[in-house]
């Protein structure tokens, strides 16, 4: 593999979807992924799709399995003061809803489709350098999978017209851009004094829709993956160690935080996966310099309280696929020149919503009683005002224009 039009770094949702959308527009790409196919298809992450993401997947021929096994949801519950308050999406957003369909399933669908279409997705092939972003002949140096031994073969070069780093927060795309003075890269970051302990459990969900709970002991989220698999999250300290969280302690803590007047019983079952995710907000700008572009988590991170991370990755690459097509096929650079500015408008809107949901629903250990009352006052306002509830609903289902 020595040349392509678009070299894509990373086979997460951003990189795979970009490759698929470019293929549909007749543009050749190669996806380089450091990890194995097994790893990327089973890494537990997001689960909530905005209406816009669902529309993109359906329109690009990737909606069949999602529509068969995904769960359409018409609202969420905010739980606090031992009471549940439902936020109804269709009545507050002119008929919109959301879809629960795991990121793992989207990645499986995308990998299968790219390979079926003859796409080049090179697993266990780590990009080690992105060169020539300011030239007309950029290239990627990568270590392909040595035959049968996983990543680490002799270094190879992939020449291309454009490099798109979809390589996540810890990838090399952003540092490469940062090392180009002319790019003038700026970064904004906020780390939160808590993390999420996420579990996957073989037990039927105890609710029909997601429950976001603020309890004095901390935040908890009840999500799901199917009628027989629950996905739950627990606010923990940023330095929490999974070794300190045996299953029983997790279930006991979740039960305590979901406490509510009325009949609610949290079902328990075997926990099949546990992970701790740090909580941060991060944005960098610009998301393009010369022939190097960033998309998805490579350029921005949101705390998952607003369920925006995966959805932002989809909106970035949808914008970029159109812009690159206009440039590479029509010689019109207006789309790529505007990509960063257009993407960042949506990103900052999602950053604010995710920040607001995180501060409102989590118990900050450094916060004082006044902060706690402010958060409860905001929750009570949303529970009692259609106008306040509409701001949550329209951001949660995804804004068509920002
Ligand atoms: P990804 O990080 O998914 O993919 C980047 C890919 O690039 C990876 O496969 C990586 O192996 C590869 N890569 C990196 N460096 C490379 C190199 N040098 N060469 C080749 N390949 C390289 N979002 C939500 O909305 N809800 C959630 O609950 C949620 N939970 C999350 C939990 C965790 C632990 C994490 C880390 C994120 C979570 N997110 C959640 C956000 C997540 O879903 C991201 O938004 C989403 O994965 C973004 O997709 P990508 O931009 O494709 O990046
Ligand atoms: C999930 O199902 O993984 C999920 C749902 C909503 C969130 C975060 C995670 O806000």
CSV table of C-alpha atoms and ligand atoms in Angstrom, one decimal:
chain,number,residue,atom,x,y,z
A,1,UNK,CA,0.0,0.0,0.0
A,2,UNK,CA,2.0,3.0,-1.2
A,3,UNK,CA,-0.5,5.6,-2.4
A,4,UNK,CA,-4.0,6.8,-1.9
A,5,UNK,CA,-6.0,10.1,-2.2
A,6,UNK,CA,-6.9,10.4,1.5
A,7,UNK,CA,-4.8,8.7,4.3
A,8,UNK,CA,-7.0,8.3,7.4
A,9,UNK,CA,-5.4,7.6,10.7
A,10,UNK,CA,-7.7,5.6,13.1
A,11,UNK,CA,-10.5,3.1,12.6
A,12,UNK,CA,-12.8,4.4,15.2
A,13,UNK,CA,-16.3,5.7,14.2
A,14,UNK,CA,-14.7,8.9,12.7
A,15,UNK,CA,-12.1,7.3,10.5
A,16,UNK,CA,-14.3,4.4,9.3
A,17,UNK,CA,-17.3,6.6,8.5
A,18,UNK,CA,-15.1,9.1,6.7
A,19,UNK,CA,-13.7,6.3,4.6
A,20,UNK,CA,-17.2,5.0,3.8
A,21,UNK,CA,-18.6,8.5,2.9
A,22,UNK,CA,-15.5,9.2,0.6
A,23,UNK,CA,-15.9,5.8,-1.1
A,24,UNK,CA,-19.6,6.7,-1.8
A,25,UNK,CA,-18.3,9.9,-3.5
A,26,UNK,CA,-15.7,7.9,-5.5
A,27,UNK,CA,-12.7,9.1,-3.5
A,28,UNK,CA,-10.1,6.5,-2.6
A,29,UNK,CA,-8.8,6.3,1.0
A,30,UNK,CA,-6.7,4.0,3.2
A,31,UNK,CA,-7.5,3.6,7.0
A,32,UNK,CA,-4.5,2.9,9.2
A,33,UNK,CA,-5.4,1.4,12.6
A,34,UNK,CA,-2.9,0.7,15.3
A,35,UNK,CA,-5.0,-1.9,17.1
A,36,UNK,CA,-6.6,-5.2,16.0
A,37,UNK,CA,-10.0,-5.5,14.4
A,38,UNK,CA,-11.1,-7.5,17.5
A,39,UNK,CA,-10.0,-4.7,19.8
A,40,UNK,CA,-11.8,-1.8,18.0
A,41,UNK,CA,-15.0,-3.8,17.5
A,42,UNK,CA,-15.3,-4.7,21.2
A,43,UNK,CA,-14.0,-1.5,22.9
A,44,UNK,CA,-17.0,-0.4,25.1
A,45,UNK,CA,-17.8,3.3,24.6
A,46,UNK,CA,-20.8,5.3,23.5
A,47,UNK,CA,-24.3,4.2,23.1
A,48,UNK,CA,-26.6,7.1,22.4
A,49,UNK,CA,-27.2,8.4,18.8
A,50,UNK,CA,-28.6,11.8,18.0
A,51,UNK,CA,-31.3,12.0,15.3
A,52,UNK,CA,-28.7,13.5,13.0
A,53,UNK,CA,-26.3,10.6,13.4
A,54,UNK,CA,-29.2,8.1,12.8
A,55,UNK,CA,-30.1,10.1,9.6
A,56,UNK,CA,-26.4,10.0,8.3
A,57,UNK,CA,-26.1,6.2,8.9
A,58,UNK,CA,-29.4,5.5,7.2
A,59,UNK,CA,-28.7,7.8,4.3
A,60,UNK,CA,-25.3,6.2,3.7
A,61,UNK,CA,-26.8,2.6,3.7
A,62,UNK,CA,-25.7,1.7,7.2
A,63,UNK,CA,-29.0,1.8,9.0
A,64,UNK,CA,-30.3,-1.7,8.5
A,65,UNK,CA,-29.0,-3.5,11.6
A,66,UNK,CA,-29.3,-0.3,13.6
A,67,UNK,CA,-33.0,-0.1,12.7
A,68,UNK,CA,-33.4,-3.8,13.5
A,69,UNK,CA,-31.7,-4.0,16.9
A,70,UNK,CA,-31.4,-0.3,18.0
A,71,UNK,CA,-33.8,1.0,20.6
A,72,UNK,CA,-35.6,4.2,19.7
A,73,UNK,CA,-36.1,6.4,22.8
A,74,UNK,CA,-38.5,9.3,23.1
A,75,UNK,CA,-37.2,10.8,26.4
A,76,UNK,CA,-35.0,10.5,29.4
A,77,UNK,CA,-35.6,10.7,33.1
A,78,UNK,CA,-33.8,13.2,35.4
A,79,UNK,CA,-33.9,11.8,39.0
A,80,UNK,CA,-33.1,13.9,42.0
A,81,UNK,CA,-34.7,14.6,45.4
A,82,UNK,CA,-35.9,10.9,45.3
A,83,UNK,CA,-38.2,11.8,42.4
A,84,UNK,CA,-38.1,11.1,38.6
A,85,UNK,CA,-38.9,13.8,36.0
A,86,UNK,CA,-39.3,12.7,32.4
A,87,UNK,CA,-38.1,14.9,29.6
A,88,UNK,CA,-40.3,14.1,26.6
A,89,UNK,CA,-38.4,14.7,23.3
A,90,UNK,CA,-41.0,14.7,20.5
A,91,UNK,CA,-43.3,17.2,22.2
A,92,UNK,CA,-40.4,19.5,23.0
A,93,UNK,CA,-38.4,19.2,19.7
A,94,UNK,CA,-41.0,18.9,17.0
A,95,UNK,CA,-41.0,15.1,16.8
A,96,UNK,CA,-37.4,14.2,17.3
A,97,UNK,CA,-36.1,11.1,19.2
A,98,UNK,CA,-32.8,9.3,19.8
A,99,UNK,CA,-31.5,5.8,19.2
A,100,UNK,CA,-29.6,3.6,21.7
A,101,UNK,CA,-27.2,1.6,19.5
A,102,UNK,CA,-23.7,0.9,20.8
A,103,UNK,CA,-20.6,2.4,19.2
A,104,UNK,CA,-19.2,-1.2,19.1
A,105,UNK,CA,-22.1,-2.1,16.7
A,106,UNK,CA,-21.5,0.9,14.5
A,107,UNK,CA,-17.8,0.1,14.2
A,108,UNK,CA,-18.7,-3.5,13.3
A,109,UNK,CA,-21.2,-2.4,10.7
A,110,UNK,CA,-18.6,0.1,9.3
A,111,UNK,CA,-15.7,-2.4,9.2
A,112,UNK,CA,-17.9,-5.0,7.5
A,113,UNK,CA,-19.1,-2.5,4.9
A,114,UNK,CA,-15.7,-1.1,4.1
A,115,UNK,CA,-14.2,-4.6,3.6
A,116,UNK,CA,-17.2,-5.7,1.6
A,117,UNK,CA,-16.7,-2.7,-0.6
A,118,UNK,CA,-13.0,-3.5,-1.1
A,119,UNK,CA,-11.9,-0.7,1.2
A,120,UNK,CA,-8.4,-0.7,2.6
A,121,UNK,CA,-8.5,-0.9,6.4
A,122,UNK,CA,-5.1,-1.9,7.7
A,123,UNK,CA,-5.3,-3.1,11.3
A,124,UNK,CA,-2.3,-3.4,13.6
A,125,UNK,CA,-0.7,-0.7,11.4
A,126,UNK,CA,0.5,2.2,13.5
A,127,UNK,CA,1.1,5.6,11.9
A,128,UNK,CA,4.4,6.9,13.4
A,129,UNK,CA,4.8,10.1,11.5
A,130,UNK,CA,2.6,12.5,9.4
A,131,UNK,CA,4.8,14.5,7.0
A,132,UNK,CA,4.4,17.2,4.4
A,133,UNK,CA,1.2,18.8,5.7
A,134,UNK,CA,2.4,22.2,4.2
A,135,UNK,CA,3.3,20.6,0.9
A,136,UNK,CA,1.3,19.2,-2.0
A,137,UNK,CA,2.7,15.7,-1.4
A,138,UNK,CA,2.0,14.7,2.2
A,139,UNK,CA,2.9,11.2,3.4
A,140,UNK,CA,2.3,8.9,6.4
A,141,UNK,CA,5.0,6.7,7.8
A,142,UNK,CA,3.5,3.6,9.4
A,143,UNK,CA,4.5,0.2,10.8
A,144,UNK,CA,2.3,-2.4,9.1
A,145,UNK,CA,1.3,-5.6,10.9
A,146,UNK,CA,4.2,-8.0,10.5
A,147,UNK,CA,2.8,-11.2,9.0
A,148,UNK,CA,0.9,-12.9,11.8
A,149,UNK,CA,2.8,-11.2,14.6
A,150,UNK,CA,0.6,-8.0,15.0
A,151,UNK,CA,1.9,-4.5,14.7
A,152,UNK,CA,5.5,-3.8,14.1
A,153,UNK,CA,6.7,-4.7,10.6
A,154,UNK,CA,9.3,-2.6,8.8
A,155,UNK,CA,8.3,1.0,8.4
A,156,UNK,CA,6.5,1.9,5.1
A,157,UNK,CA,5.3,5.1,3.5
A,158,UNK,CA,1.8,6.0,2.3
A,159,UNK,CA,1.8,8.9,-0.1
A,160,UNK,CA,-1.5,10.8,-0.4
A,161,UNK,CA,-3.2,14.1,-1.3
A,162,UNK,CA,-4.7,14.6,2.2
A,163,UNK,CA,-4.2,13.2,5.7
A,164,UNK,CA,-7.1,13.1,8.1
A,165,UNK,CA,-6.2,12.3,11.7
A,166,UNK,CA,-9.1,10.5,13.2
A,167,UNK,CA,-6.8,9.0,15.8
A,168,UNK,CA,-8.5,10.1,19.0
A,169,UNK,CA,-7.3,12.1,22.0
A,170,UNK,CA,-4.0,10.2,22.3
A,171,UNK,CA,-3.2,10.1,18.6
A,172,UNK,CA,-0.3,11.7,16.7
A,173,UNK,CA,-2.5,14.0,14.5
A,174,UNK,CA,-2.9,16.9,17.0
A,175,UNK,CA,0.7,16.9,18.2
A,176,UNK,CA,1.8,17.0,14.5
A,177,UNK,CA,-0.4,20.0,13.9
A,178,UNK,CA,0.9,21.6,17.2
A,179,UNK,CA,4.5,21.2,15.9
A,180,UNK,CA,3.7,23.4,12.9
A,181,UNK,CA,4.1,27.0,14.0
A,182,UNK,CA,2.2,28.4,11.1
A,183,UNK,CA,-0.9,26.3,12.2
A,184,UNK,CA,-1.2,28.5,15.3
A,185,UNK,CA,-2.9,25.7,17.2
A,186,UNK,CA,-4.8,26.8,20.2
A,187,UNK,CA,-6.2,24.4,22.9
A,188,UNK,CA,-8.8,24.8,25.6
A,189,UNK,CA,-9.2,22.1,28.4
A,190,UNK,CA,-11.0,21.4,31.6
A,191,UNK,CA,-10.5,18.3,33.7
A,192,UNK,CA,-13.2,17.3,36.1
A,193,UNK,CA,-12.6,16.1,39.7
A,194,UNK,CA,-14.4,12.8,39.0
A,195,UNK,CA,-14.5,10.0,36.5
A,196,UNK,CA,-17.1,7.4,35.3
A,197,UNK,CA,-17.0,3.8,36.3
A,198,UNK,CA,-18.9,2.1,33.5
A,199,UNK,CA,-20.2,-1.5,33.6
A,200,UNK,CA,-21.9,-3.8,31.1
A,201,UNK,CA,-24.2,-6.3,32.8
A,202,UNK,CA,-26.2,-9.3,31.6
A,203,UNK,CA,-29.4,-8.2,33.2
A,204,UNK,CA,-32.6,-6.6,31.7
A,205,UNK,CA,-32.7,-2.9,32.1
A,206,UNK,CA,-34.7,-1.7,35.1
A,207,UNK,CA,-36.2,1.1,33.1
A,208,UNK,CA,-37.5,1.8,29.6
A,209,UNK,CA,-35.5,5.0,29.1
A,210,UNK,CA,-32.3,6.3,30.4
A,211,UNK,CA,-32.1,7.6,34.0
A,212,UNK,CA,-29.7,10.4,34.9
A,213,UNK,CA,-29.6,10.6,38.7
A,214,UNK,CA,-28.1,13.2,40.9
A,215,UNK,CA,-27.8,11.9,44.4
A,216,UNK,CA,-25.8,13.4,47.4
A,217,UNK,CA,-23.6,10.3,47.1
A,218,UNK,CA,-22.9,11.2,43.4
A,219,UNK,CA,-24.1,10.8,39.8
A,220,UNK,CA,-25.4,7.5,38.3
A,221,UNK,CA,-26.7,6.7,34.8
A,222,UNK,CA,-28.8,3.8,33.8
A,223,UNK,CA,-28.5,3.1,30.1
A,224,UNK,CA,-28.8,-0.1,28.1
A,225,UNK,CA,-27.7,-2.1,25.1
A,226,UNK,CA,-30.6,-4.5,24.5
A,227,UNK,CA,-33.7,-5.9,26.3
A,228,UNK,CA,-31.2,-8.2,28.2
A,229,UNK,CA,-28.1,-6.1,28.6
A,230,UNK,CA,-27.8,-3.0,30.8
A,231,UNK,CA,-25.1,-0.3,30.6
A,232,UNK,CA,-24.6,1.7,33.8
A,233,UNK,CA,-22.2,4.4,35.0
A,234,UNK,CA,-21.2,5.6,38.5
A,235,UNK,CA,-19.4,8.8,39.4
A,236,UNK,CA,-16.1,7.9,41.1
A,237,UNK,CA,-13.0,9.9,42.2
A,238,UNK,CA,-10.6,10.6,39.3
A,239,UNK,CA,-8.0,8.2,40.8
A,240,UNK,CA,-10.5,5.3,41.4
A,241,UNK,CA,-9.1,1.8,41.1
A,242,UNK,CA,-11.3,-1.0,39.7
A,243,UNK,CA,-9.7,-3.3,42.2
A,244,UNK,CA,-11.6,-1.4,44.9
A,245,UNK,CA,-15.0,-1.9,43.1
A,246,UNK,CA,-16.1,-5.5,43.3
A,247,UNK,CA,-19.5,-6.2,41.7
A,248,UNK,CA,-21.5,-6.1,44.9
A,249,UNK,CA,-20.1,-2.7,45.8
A,250,UNK,CA,-21.0,-1.4,42.4
A,251,UNK,CA,-24.6,-2.7,42.6
A,252,UNK,CA,-25.0,-1.4,46.2
A,253,UNK,CA,-23.8,2.1,45.2
A,254,UNK,CA,-26.0,2.2,42.1
A,255,UNK,CA,-29.0,1.1,44.1
A,256,UNK,CA,-28.4,3.8,46.7
A,257,UNK,CA,-28.1,6.6,44.0
A,258,UNK,CA,-31.2,5.5,42.1
A,259,UNK,CA,-33.3,5.6,45.3
A,260,UNK,CA,-36.7,7.1,44.5
A,261,UNK,CA,-40.2,7.3,46.1
A,262,UNK,CA,-42.4,4.8,44.3
A,263,UNK,CA,-41.8,1.4,42.9
A,264,UNK,CA,-38.4,1.1,41.3
A,265,UNK,CA,-36.2,-2.0,41.7
A,266,UNK,CA,-32.7,-2.1,40.2
A,267,UNK,CA,-32.2,-5.5,38.7
A,268,UNK,CA,-28.7,-7.1,39.3
A,269,UNK,CA,-26.8,-9.5,37.1
A,270,UNK,CA,-23.3,-10.7,36.1
A,271,UNK,CA,-21.1,-7.7,35.2
A,272,UNK,CA,-19.3,-8.6,32.0
A,273,UNK,CA,-17.2,-5.5,31.5
A,274,UNK,CA,-15.8,-2.7,33.8
A,275,UNK,CA,-13.9,0.4,32.9
A,276,UNK,CA,-13.0,3.8,34.3
A,277,UNK,CA,-13.1,6.9,32.0
A,278,UNK,CA,-11.6,10.2,33.0
A,279,UNK,CA,-13.9,13.2,32.5
A,280,UNK,CA,-12.5,16.1,30.5
A,281,UNK,CA,-13.6,18.9,28.1
A,282,UNK,CA,-11.1,19.7,25.3
A,283,UNK,CA,-11.1,21.6,22.1
A,284,UNK,CA,-8.3,22.5,19.7
A,285,UNK,CA,-8.4,25.0,16.8
A,286,UNK,CA,-7.8,25.0,13.9
A,287,UNK,CA,-8.8,21.5,12.8
A,288,UNK,CA,-7.0,21.9,9.5
A,289,UNK,CA,-3.6,23.1,8.4
A,290,UNK,CA,-2.6,22.7,4.8
A,291,UNK,CA,-3.3,19.1,3.9
A,292,UNK,CA,-3.6,17.8,7.4
A,293,UNK,CA,-7.1,17.6,9.0
A,294,UNK,CA,-8.3,16.5,12.4
A,295,UNK,CA,-11.7,14.9,13.1
A,296,UNK,CA,-13.5,13.4,16.1
A,297,UNK,CA,-11.8,12.9,19.4
A,298,UNK,CA,-8.4,14.0,17.9
A,299,UNK,CA,-9.8,17.5,18.0
A,300,UNK,CA,-12.3,17.6,20.8
A,301,UNK,CA,-13.4,15.7,23.9
A,302,UNK,CA,-16.7,16.1,25.9
A,303,UNK,CA,-17.6,14.6,29.2
A,304,UNK,CA,-20.1,11.8,28.2
A,305,UNK,CA,-22.9,13.2,30.4
A,306,UNK,CA,-24.4,14.8,27.3
A,307,UNK,CA,-23.9,11.7,25.0
A,308,UNK,CA,-22.2,13.9,22.4
A,309,UNK,CA,-18.7,12.4,21.8
A,310,UNK,CA,-19.6,9.9,19.1
A,311,UNK,CA,-22.2,12.2,17.6
A,312,UNK,CA,-19.7,15.1,17.2
A,313,UNK,CA,-17.3,12.7,15.4
A,314,UNK,CA,-20.1,11.8,12.9
A,315,UNK,CA,-20.9,15.5,12.3
A,316,UNK,CA,-17.2,16.3,11.7
A,317,UNK,CA,-16.6,13.7,9.1
A,318,UNK,CA,-20.0,14.3,7.4
A,319,UNK,CA,-18.9,17.9,6.9
A,320,UNK,CA,-15.4,16.9,5.9
A,321,UNK,CA,-16.5,14.3,3.3
A,322,UNK,CA,-18.5,16.9,1.4
A,323,UNK,CA,-15.7,19.5,1.7
A,324,UNK,CA,-13.0,17.1,0.5
A,325,UNK,CA,-15.1,15.9,-2.4
A,326,UNK,CA,-15.7,19.5,-3.5
A,327,UNK,CA,-12.0,20.2,-3.3
A,328,UNK,CA,-10.5,16.9,-4.8
A,329,UNK,CA,-13.1,16.5,-7.5
A,330,UNK,CA,-14.3,20.1,-8.2
A,331,UNK,CA,-11.1,22.1,-7.4
A,332,UNK,CA,-13.3,24.2,-5.0
A,333,UNK,CA,-11.4,24.8,-1.7
A,334,UNK,CA,-14.3,26.7,0.0
A,335,UNK,CA,-15.5,23.7,2.0
A,336,UNK,CA,-12.1,22.7,3.3
A,337,UNK,CA,-11.3,26.3,4.0
A,338,UNK,CA,-14.5,26.6,6.1
A,339,UNK,CA,-14.3,23.1,7.7
A,340,UNK,CA,-12.7,24.1,10.9
A,341,UNK,CA,-14.9,27.1,11.6
A,342,UNK,CA,-18.1,25.2,10.7
A,343,UNK,CA,-17.2,22.2,12.8
A,344,UNK,CA,-16.1,24.3,15.8
A,345,UNK,CA,-19.5,26.0,16.0
A,346,UNK,CA,-21.2,22.6,16.6
A,347,UNK,CA,-18.4,21.5,18.8
A,348,UNK,CA,-18.6,24.4,21.2
A,349,UNK,CA,-22.4,24.1,21.4
A,350,UNK,CA,-21.9,20.4,22.4
A,351,UNK,CA,-19.1,21.4,24.8
A,352,UNK,CA,-21.4,23.8,26.6
A,353,UNK,CA,-24.3,21.3,26.8
A,354,UNK,CA,-22.0,18.5,28.0
A,355,UNK,CA,-20.5,20.9,30.6
A,356,UNK,CA,-23.9,22.0,31.8
A,357,UNK,CA,-25.2,18.5,32.2
A,358,UNK,CA,-22.0,17.4,33.9
A,359,UNK,CA,-22.0,20.2,36.5
A,360,UNK,CA,-25.7,19.9,37.1
A,361,UNK,CA,-25.7,16.1,37.7
A,362,UNK,CA,-22.4,15.4,39.4
A,363,UNK,CA,-21.5,16.1,43.0
A,364,UNK,CA,-18.2,18.0,42.9
A,365,UNK,CA,-16.2,17.1,46.0
A,366,UNK,CA,-14.8,20.6,46.1
A,367,UNK,CA,-18.2,22.3,45.7
A,368,UNK,CA,-19.9,23.9,48.7
A,369,UNK,CA,-23.5,23.7,49.9
A,370,UNK,CA,-24.3,26.8,47.8
A,371,UNK,CA,-23.2,25.0,44.6
A,372,UNK,CA,-25.3,22.0,45.6
A,373,UNK,CA,-28.4,24.1,46.0
A,374,UNK,CA,-27.7,25.8,42.6
A,375,UNK,CA,-27.6,22.4,40.9
A,376,UNK,CA,-30.8,21.3,42.5
A,377,UNK,CA,-32.5,24.6,41.6
A,378,UNK,CA,-31.5,24.1,38.0
A,379,UNK,CA,-32.9,20.6,38.0
A,380,UNK,CA,-36.1,21.7,39.7
A,381,UNK,CA,-36.5,24.5,37.0
A,382,UNK,CA,-36.1,21.9,34.2
A,383,UNK,CA,-38.6,19.6,35.9
A,384,UNK,CA,-41.2,22.4,36.2
A,385,UNK,CA,-40.7,24.6,33.1
A,386,UNK,CA,-41.4,23.5,29.5
A,387,UNK,CA,-39.1,26.2,28.3
A,388,UNK,CA,-36.2,24.9,30.4
A,389,UNK,CA,-36.9,21.3,29.5
A,390,UNK,CA,-36.9,22.2,25.8
A,391,UNK,CA,-33.3,23.5,26.1
A,392,UNK,CA,-32.3,20.1,27.4
A,393,UNK,CA,-34.4,18.2,24.9
A,394,UNK,CA,-33.2,20.0,21.8
A,395,UNK,CA,-29.6,19.8,22.7
A,396,UNK,CA,-29.9,16.1,23.7
A,397,UNK,CA,-31.5,15.0,20.4
A,398,UNK,CA,-29.1,17.2,18.5
A,399,UNK,CA,-29.5,20.6,16.9
A,400,UNK,CA,-30.0,20.7,13.1
A,401,UNK,CA,-28.4,24.2,13.0
A,402,UNK,CA,-26.0,25.8,15.4
B,1,LIG,P1,-11.6,6.9,18.7
B,1,LIG,O1,-10.8,7.2,19.9
B,1,LIG,O2,-12.8,6.1,18.9
B,1,LIG,O3,-10.7,6.1,17.6
B,1,LIG,C1,-9.4,6.5,17.4
B,1,LIG,C2,-8.7,5.3,16.8
B,1,LIG,O4,-7.4,5.7,16.3
B,1,LIG,C3,-8.5,4.2,17.8
B,1,LIG,O5,-9.0,3.0,17.3
B,1,LIG,C4,-7.0,4.1,18.0
B,1,LIG,O6,-6.5,2.8,18.2
B,1,LIG,C5,-6.5,4.7,16.6
B,1,LIG,N1,-5.1,5.3,16.7
B,1,LIG,C6,-4.7,6.1,17.6
B,1,LIG,N2,-3.4,6.5,17.3
B,1,LIG,C7,-3.1,5.8,16.1
B,1,LIG,C8,-1.9,5.7,15.3
B,1,LIG,N3,-0.8,6.4,15.6
B,1,LIG,N4,-2.0,5.0,14.2
B,1,LIG,C9,-3.1,4.3,13.9
B,1,LIG,N5,-4.2,4.3,14.6
B,1,LIG,C10,-4.2,5.0,15.7
B,1,LIG,N6,-19.0,9.1,24.0
B,1,LIG,C11,-20.4,9.1,24.3
B,1,LIG,O7,-21.1,9.8,23.5
B,1,LIG,N7,-20.9,8.4,25.3
B,1,LIG,C12,-20.1,7.6,26.1
B,1,LIG,O8,-20.6,7.0,27.0
B,1,LIG,C13,-18.7,7.6,25.9
B,1,LIG,N8,-17.9,6.7,26.6
B,1,LIG,C14,-16.5,6.7,26.3
B,1,LIG,C15,-15.6,5.9,27.1
B,1,LIG,C16,-14.3,5.9,26.8
B,1,LIG,C17,-13.3,5.0,27.6
B,1,LIG,C18,-13.7,6.8,25.9
B,1,LIG,C19,-12.2,6.9,25.6
B,1,LIG,C20,-14.6,7.6,25.1
B,1,LIG,C21,-16.0,7.6,25.3
B,1,LIG,N9,-16.9,8.3,24.6
B,1,LIG,C22,-18.2,8.3,24.8
B,1,LIG,C23,-16.4,9.1,23.5
B,1,LIG,C24,-16.2,8.2,22.3
B,1,LIG,O9,-17.4,7.5,22.0
B,1,LIG,C25,-15.6,9.0,21.3
B,1,LIG,O10,-16.4,10.2,21.1
B,1,LIG,C26,-15.5,8.3,20.0
B,1,LIG,O11,-14.9,7.1,20.2
B,1,LIG,C27,-14.8,9.2,19.0
B,1,LIG,O12,-14.5,8.5,17.9
B,1,LIG,P2,-13.1,8.7,17.1
B,1,LIG,O13,-13.0,10.2,16.9
B,1,LIG,O14,-13.2,7.8,15.9
B,1,LIG,O15,-12.0,8.3,18.1
B,2,LIG,C1,-24.3,4.9,26.9
B,2,LIG,O1,-25.4,4.2,26.7
B,2,LIG,O2,-23.2,4.4,26.9
B,2,LIG,C2,-24.5,6.3,27.3
B,2,LIG,C3,-25.7,6.9,27.1
B,2,LIG,C4,-25.8,8.3,27.4
B,2,LIG,C5,-24.7,9.0,27.9
B,2,LIG,C6,-23.5,8.3,28.1
B,2,LIG,C7,-23.4,7.0,27.8
B,2,LIG,O3,-24.9,10.3,28.3
